[in-house]
Tab-separated table of C-alpha atoms in Angstrom:
chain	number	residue	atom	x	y	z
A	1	UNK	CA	17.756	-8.605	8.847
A	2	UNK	CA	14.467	-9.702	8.890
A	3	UNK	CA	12.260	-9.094	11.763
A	4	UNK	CA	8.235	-10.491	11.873
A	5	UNK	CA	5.182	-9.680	14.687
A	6	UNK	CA	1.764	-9.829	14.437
A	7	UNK	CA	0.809	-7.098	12.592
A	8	UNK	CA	3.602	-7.312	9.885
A	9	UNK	CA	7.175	-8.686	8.585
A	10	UNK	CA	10.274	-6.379	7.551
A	11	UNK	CA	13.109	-7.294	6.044
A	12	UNK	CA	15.972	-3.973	6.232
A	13	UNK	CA	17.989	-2.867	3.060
A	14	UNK	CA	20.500	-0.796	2.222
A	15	UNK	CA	19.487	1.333	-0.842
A	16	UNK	CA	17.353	4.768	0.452
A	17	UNK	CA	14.358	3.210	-0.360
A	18	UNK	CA	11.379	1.697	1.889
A	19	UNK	CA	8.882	-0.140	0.054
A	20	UNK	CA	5.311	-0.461	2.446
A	21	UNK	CA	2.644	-2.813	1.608
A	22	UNK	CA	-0.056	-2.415	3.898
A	23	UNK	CA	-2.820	-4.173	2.876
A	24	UNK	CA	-1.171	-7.505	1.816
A	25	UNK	CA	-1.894	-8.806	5.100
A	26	UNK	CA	-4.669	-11.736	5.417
A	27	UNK	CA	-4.612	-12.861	9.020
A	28	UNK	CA	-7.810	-12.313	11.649
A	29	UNK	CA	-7.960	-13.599	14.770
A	30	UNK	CA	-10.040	-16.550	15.473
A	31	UNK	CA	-12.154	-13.797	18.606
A	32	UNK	CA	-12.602	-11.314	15.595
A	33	UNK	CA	-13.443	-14.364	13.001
A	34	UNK	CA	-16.244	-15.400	15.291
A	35	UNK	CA	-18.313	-12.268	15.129
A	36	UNK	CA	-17.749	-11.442	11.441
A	37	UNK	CA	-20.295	-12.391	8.265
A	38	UNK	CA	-19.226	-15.097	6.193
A	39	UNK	CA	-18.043	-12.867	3.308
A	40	UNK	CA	-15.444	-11.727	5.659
A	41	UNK	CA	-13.535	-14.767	5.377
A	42	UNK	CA	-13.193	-14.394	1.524
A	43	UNK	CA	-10.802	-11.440	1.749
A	44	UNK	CA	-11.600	-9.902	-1.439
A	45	UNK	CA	-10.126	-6.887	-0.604
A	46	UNK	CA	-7.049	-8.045	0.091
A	47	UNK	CA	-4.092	-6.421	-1.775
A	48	UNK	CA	-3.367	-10.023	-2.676
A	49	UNK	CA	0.103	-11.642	-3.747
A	50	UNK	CA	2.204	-7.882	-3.716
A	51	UNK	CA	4.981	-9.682	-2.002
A	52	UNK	CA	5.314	-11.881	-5.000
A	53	UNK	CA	4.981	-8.949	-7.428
A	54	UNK	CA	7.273	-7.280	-5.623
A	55	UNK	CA	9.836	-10.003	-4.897
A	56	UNK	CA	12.831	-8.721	-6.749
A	57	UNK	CA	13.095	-5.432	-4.454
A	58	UNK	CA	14.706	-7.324	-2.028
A	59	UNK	CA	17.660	-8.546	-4.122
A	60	UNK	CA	18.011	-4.485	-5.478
A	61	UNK	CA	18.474	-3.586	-1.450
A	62	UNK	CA	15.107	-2.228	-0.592
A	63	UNK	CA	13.782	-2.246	3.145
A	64	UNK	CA	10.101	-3.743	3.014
A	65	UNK	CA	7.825	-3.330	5.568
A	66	UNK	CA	4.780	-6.550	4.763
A	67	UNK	CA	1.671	-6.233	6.029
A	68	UNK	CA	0.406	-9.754	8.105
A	69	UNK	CA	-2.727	-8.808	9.314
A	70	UNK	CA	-5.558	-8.128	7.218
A	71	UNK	CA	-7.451	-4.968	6.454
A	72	UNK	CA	-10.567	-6.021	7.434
A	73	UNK	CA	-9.436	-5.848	10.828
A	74	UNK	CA	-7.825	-2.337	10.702
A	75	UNK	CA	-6.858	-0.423	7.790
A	76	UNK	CA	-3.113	0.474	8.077
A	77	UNK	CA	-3.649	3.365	5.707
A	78	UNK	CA	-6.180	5.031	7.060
A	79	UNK	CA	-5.562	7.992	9.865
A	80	UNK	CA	-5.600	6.825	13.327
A	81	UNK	CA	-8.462	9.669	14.007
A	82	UNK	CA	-10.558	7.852	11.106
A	83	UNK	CA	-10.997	10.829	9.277
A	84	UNK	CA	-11.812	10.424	5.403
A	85	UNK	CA	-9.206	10.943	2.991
A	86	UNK	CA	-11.663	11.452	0.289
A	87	UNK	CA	-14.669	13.336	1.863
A	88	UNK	CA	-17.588	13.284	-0.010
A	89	UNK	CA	-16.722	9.804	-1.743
A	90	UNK	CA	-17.692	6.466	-0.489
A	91	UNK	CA	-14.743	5.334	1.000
A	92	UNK	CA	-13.753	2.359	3.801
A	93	UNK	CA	-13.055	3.244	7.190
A	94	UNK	CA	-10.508	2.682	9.476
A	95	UNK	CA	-11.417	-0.421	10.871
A	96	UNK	CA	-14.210	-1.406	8.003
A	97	UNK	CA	-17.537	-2.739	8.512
A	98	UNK	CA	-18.410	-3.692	4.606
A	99	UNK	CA	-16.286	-3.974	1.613
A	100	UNK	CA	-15.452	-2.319	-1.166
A	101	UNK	CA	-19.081	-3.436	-2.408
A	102	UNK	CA	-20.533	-2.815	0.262
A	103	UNK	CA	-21.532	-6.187	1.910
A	104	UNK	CA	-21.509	-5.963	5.635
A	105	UNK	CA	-18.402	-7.274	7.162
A	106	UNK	CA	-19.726	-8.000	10.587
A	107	UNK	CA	-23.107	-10.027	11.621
A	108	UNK	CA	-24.821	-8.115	13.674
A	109	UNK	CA	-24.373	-6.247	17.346
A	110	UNK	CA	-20.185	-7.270	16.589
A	111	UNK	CA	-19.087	-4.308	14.688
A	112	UNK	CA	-16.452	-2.599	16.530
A	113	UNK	CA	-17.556	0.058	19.041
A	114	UNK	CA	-14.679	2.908	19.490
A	115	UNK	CA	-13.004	0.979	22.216
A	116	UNK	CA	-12.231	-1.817	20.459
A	117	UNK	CA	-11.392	0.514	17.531
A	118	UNK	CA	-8.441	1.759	19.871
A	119	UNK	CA	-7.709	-1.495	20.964
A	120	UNK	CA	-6.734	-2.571	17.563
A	121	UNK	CA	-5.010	0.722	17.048
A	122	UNK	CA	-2.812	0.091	19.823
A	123	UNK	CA	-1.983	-3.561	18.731
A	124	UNK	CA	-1.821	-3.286	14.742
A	125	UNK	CA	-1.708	-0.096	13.904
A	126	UNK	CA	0.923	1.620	15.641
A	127	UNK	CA	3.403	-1.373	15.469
A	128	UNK	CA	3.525	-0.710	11.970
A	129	UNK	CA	3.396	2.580	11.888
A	130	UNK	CA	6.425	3.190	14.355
A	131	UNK	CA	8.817	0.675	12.218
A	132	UNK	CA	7.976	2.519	9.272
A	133	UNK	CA	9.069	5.987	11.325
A	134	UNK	CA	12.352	3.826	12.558
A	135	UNK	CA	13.155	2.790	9.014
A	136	UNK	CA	12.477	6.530	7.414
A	137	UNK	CA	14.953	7.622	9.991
A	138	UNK	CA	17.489	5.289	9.524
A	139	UNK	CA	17.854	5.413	5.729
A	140	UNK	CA	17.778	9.118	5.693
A	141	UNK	CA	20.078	9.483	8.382
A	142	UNK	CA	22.463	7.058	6.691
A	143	UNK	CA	21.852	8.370	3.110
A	144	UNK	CA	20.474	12.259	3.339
A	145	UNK	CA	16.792	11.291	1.445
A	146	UNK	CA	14.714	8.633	1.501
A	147	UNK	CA	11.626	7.526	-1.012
A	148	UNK	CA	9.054	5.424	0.575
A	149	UNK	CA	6.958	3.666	-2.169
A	150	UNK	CA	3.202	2.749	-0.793
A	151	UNK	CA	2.174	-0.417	-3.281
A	152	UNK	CA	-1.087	-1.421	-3.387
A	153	UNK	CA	-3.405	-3.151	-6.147
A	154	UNK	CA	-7.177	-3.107	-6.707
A	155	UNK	CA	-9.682	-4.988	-8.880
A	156	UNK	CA	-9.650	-3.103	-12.221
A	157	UNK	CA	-13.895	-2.347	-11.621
A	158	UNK	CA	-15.584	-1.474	-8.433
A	159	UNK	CA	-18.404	0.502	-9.271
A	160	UNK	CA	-19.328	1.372	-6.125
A	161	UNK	CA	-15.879	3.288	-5.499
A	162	UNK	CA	-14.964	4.958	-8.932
A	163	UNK	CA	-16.881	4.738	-12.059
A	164	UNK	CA	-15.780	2.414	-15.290
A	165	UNK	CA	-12.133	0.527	-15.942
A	166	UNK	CA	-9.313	1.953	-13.233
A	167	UNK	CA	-6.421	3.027	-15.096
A	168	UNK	CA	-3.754	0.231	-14.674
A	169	UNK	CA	-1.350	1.954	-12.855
A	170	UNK	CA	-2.258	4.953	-10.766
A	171	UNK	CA	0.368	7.073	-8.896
A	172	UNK	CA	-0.309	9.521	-6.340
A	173	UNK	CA	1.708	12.009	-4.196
A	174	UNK	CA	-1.339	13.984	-2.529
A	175	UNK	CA	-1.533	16.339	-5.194
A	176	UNK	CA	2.310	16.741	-5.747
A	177	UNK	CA	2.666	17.643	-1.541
A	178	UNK	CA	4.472	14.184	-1.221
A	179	UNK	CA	7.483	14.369	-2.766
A	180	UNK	CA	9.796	16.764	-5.042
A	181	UNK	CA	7.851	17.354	-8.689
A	182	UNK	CA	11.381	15.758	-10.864
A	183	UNK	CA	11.488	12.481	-8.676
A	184	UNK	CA	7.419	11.766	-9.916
A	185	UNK	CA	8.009	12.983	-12.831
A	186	UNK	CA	11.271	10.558	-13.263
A	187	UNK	CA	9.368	7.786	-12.309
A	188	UNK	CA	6.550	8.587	-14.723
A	189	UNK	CA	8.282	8.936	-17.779
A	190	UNK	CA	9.408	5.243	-16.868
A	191	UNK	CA	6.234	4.205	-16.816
A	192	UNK	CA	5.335	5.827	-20.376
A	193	UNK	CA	7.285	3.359	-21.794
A	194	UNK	CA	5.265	0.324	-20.882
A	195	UNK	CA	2.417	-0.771	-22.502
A	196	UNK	CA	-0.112	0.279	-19.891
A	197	UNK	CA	-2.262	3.327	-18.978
A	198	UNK	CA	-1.403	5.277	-16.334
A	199	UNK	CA	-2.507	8.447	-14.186
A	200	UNK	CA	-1.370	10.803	-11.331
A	201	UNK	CA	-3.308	11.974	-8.271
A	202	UNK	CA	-6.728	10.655	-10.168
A	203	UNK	CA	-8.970	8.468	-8.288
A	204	UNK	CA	-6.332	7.951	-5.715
A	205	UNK	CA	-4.108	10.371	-4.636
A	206	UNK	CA	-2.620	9.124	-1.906
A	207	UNK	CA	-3.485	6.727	1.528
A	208	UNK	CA	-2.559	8.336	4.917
A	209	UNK	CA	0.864	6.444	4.661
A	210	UNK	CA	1.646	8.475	1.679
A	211	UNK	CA	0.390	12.148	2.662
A	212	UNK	CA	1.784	11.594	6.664
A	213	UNK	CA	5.437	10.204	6.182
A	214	UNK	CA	6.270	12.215	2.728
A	215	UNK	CA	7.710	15.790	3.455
A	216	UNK	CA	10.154	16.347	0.413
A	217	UNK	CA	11.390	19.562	2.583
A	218	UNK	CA	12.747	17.149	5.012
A	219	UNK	CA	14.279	14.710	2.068
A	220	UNK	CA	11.257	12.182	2.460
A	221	UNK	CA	9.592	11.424	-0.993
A	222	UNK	CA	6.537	9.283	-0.863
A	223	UNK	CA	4.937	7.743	-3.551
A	224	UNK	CA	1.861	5.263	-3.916
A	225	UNK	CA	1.389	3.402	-6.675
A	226	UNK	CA	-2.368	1.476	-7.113
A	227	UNK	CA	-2.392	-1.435	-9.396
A	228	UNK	CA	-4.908	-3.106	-11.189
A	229	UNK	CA	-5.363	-6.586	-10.079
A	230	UNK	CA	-5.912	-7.197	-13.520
A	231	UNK	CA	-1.610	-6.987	-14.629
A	232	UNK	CA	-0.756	-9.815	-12.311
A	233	UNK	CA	-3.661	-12.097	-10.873
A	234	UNK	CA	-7.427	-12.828	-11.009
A	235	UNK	CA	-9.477	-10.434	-9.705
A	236	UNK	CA	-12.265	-13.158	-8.404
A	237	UNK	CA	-12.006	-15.748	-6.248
A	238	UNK	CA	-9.576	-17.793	-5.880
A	239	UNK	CA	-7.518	-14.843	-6.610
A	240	UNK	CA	-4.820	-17.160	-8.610
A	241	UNK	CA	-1.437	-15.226	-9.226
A	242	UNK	CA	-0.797	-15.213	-13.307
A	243	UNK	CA	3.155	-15.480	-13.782
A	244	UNK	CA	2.984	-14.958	-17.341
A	245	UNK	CA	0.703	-11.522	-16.746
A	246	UNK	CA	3.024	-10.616	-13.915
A	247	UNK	CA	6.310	-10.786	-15.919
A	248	UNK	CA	5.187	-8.155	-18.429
A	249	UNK	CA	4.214	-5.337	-15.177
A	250	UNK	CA	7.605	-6.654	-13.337
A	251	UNK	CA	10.194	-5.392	-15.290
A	252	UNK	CA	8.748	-1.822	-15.611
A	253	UNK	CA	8.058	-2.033	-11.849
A	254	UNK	CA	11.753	-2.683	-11.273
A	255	UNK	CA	12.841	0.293	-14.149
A	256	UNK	CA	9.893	2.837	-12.380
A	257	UNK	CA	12.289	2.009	-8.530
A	258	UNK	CA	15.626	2.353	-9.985
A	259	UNK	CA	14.120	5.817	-11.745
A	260	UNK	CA	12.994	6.846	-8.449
A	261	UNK	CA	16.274	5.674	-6.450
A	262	UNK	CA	18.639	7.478	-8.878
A	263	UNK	CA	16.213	10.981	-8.857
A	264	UNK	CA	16.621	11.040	-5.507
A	265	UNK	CA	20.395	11.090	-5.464
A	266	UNK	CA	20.028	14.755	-7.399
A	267	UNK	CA	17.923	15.630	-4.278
A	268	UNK	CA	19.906	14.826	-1.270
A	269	UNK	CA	21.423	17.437	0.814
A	270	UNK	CA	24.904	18.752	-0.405
């Protein structure tokens, strides 16, 4: 079954295992278009071609929930109250008004005031939200535990966020309070075996999708993994996919998910 509105796609699976992308999305409306800087139009920030990456987790018989519209518009991992998930860093809000380097999203007097802020919460934001709470409760109704897996991808250097190379793949469970210690752990040790460098709860620890849905004491294990760009695409513009990069970070992508899958089956309610 695959269902599609404005704010994202989802396609249900069968396996205990929900697989968000929330940032892949690169739609704005023509009304919000009109009042934003030209930069906006580039999408840089985009969490670009995930769906590709991640195109096998279909066939394996995960649920994936596809982000359509784009972040610049509203972040869909970012609390609905807008508070920061990394006070005292420079971070983006929940509906942005620069990017990650900091150019200004919006020309000016068109940045959105807080009632078009709720506006877009109403009509993005809790859409996706409430079909990844439908899906959570399905799947762990129908199987005892569920793992939701977060994916994102960054460029590999953004100064202005964190300071030299990112590490290539960063995991993060909110400081281990997203799900149970052996099912991170399992997925880890996958990842040991690539050839990349890798990190837990570093720079990013976690979006709001991550530290809201996973409660391992209820038998839902969250996990986000952050990318580099740099495995699987070009980081500038036009942001071309690389097949030959992206077979290399696919396999251990598909090894790190079945880890996770099989760890949770130890962790499922007798």
């Amino acid at each position: 079954m695959t269902d599609t509105t404005a704010t994202y796609s989802f396609t249900q699976g069968t396996l205990p295992l929900l697989i968000s992308i929330p940032h892949l999305g690169t739609e704005i409306p023509p009304e919000l278009q009109a009042g934003m800087a030209d930069i906006a139009s580039l999408k840089q920030d985009t969490d670009w071609h995930l769906d590709q990456l991640y195109g096998f987790a279909q066939s394996m018989g995960a649920s994936i929930i596809r982000a359509r519209i784009s972040r610049y518009v509203i972040d869909l991992n970012r609390p609905p109250d807008g508070a920061s998930l990394y006070p005292g860093q420079t971070t983006t809000t929940l509906c942005p008004a620069d990017t990650f380097r900091g150019e200004p999203l919006y020309l000016p007097g068109h940045v959105p005031d807080a009632t078009e802020q709720a506006r877009r919460l109403a009509a993005y934001w809790q859409p996706y939200h409430q079909q990844i709470r439908a899906e959570l409760d399905r799947l762990k109704a129908q199987h005892g535990a569920v793992l939701l897996w977060d994916a994102h991808s960054i460029a590999s250097l953004l100064p202005r966020l964190f300071d030299g190379r990112l590490p290539d793949l960063n995991f993060g469970t909110a400081d281990g309070r997203s799900c149970a210690p052996q099912l991170i752990d399992a997925v880890v040790n996958v990842a040991a075996q690539g050839p990349f460098s890798h990190v837990v709860n570093g720079r990013f620890k976690g979006g709001y999708i991550t530290r809201h849905y996973g409660q391992p004491d209820q038998h839902v294990h969250a996990i986000q993994l952050e990318m580099s760009q740099l495995l699987y695409m070009q980081e500038d513009a036009p942001f071309s996919y690389e097949p030959s990069r992206a077979q290399t970070v696919q396999p251990l992508l598909q090894r790190m998910l079945d880890a996770g899958v099989q760890q949770l089956e130890t962790l499922r309610p007798r």
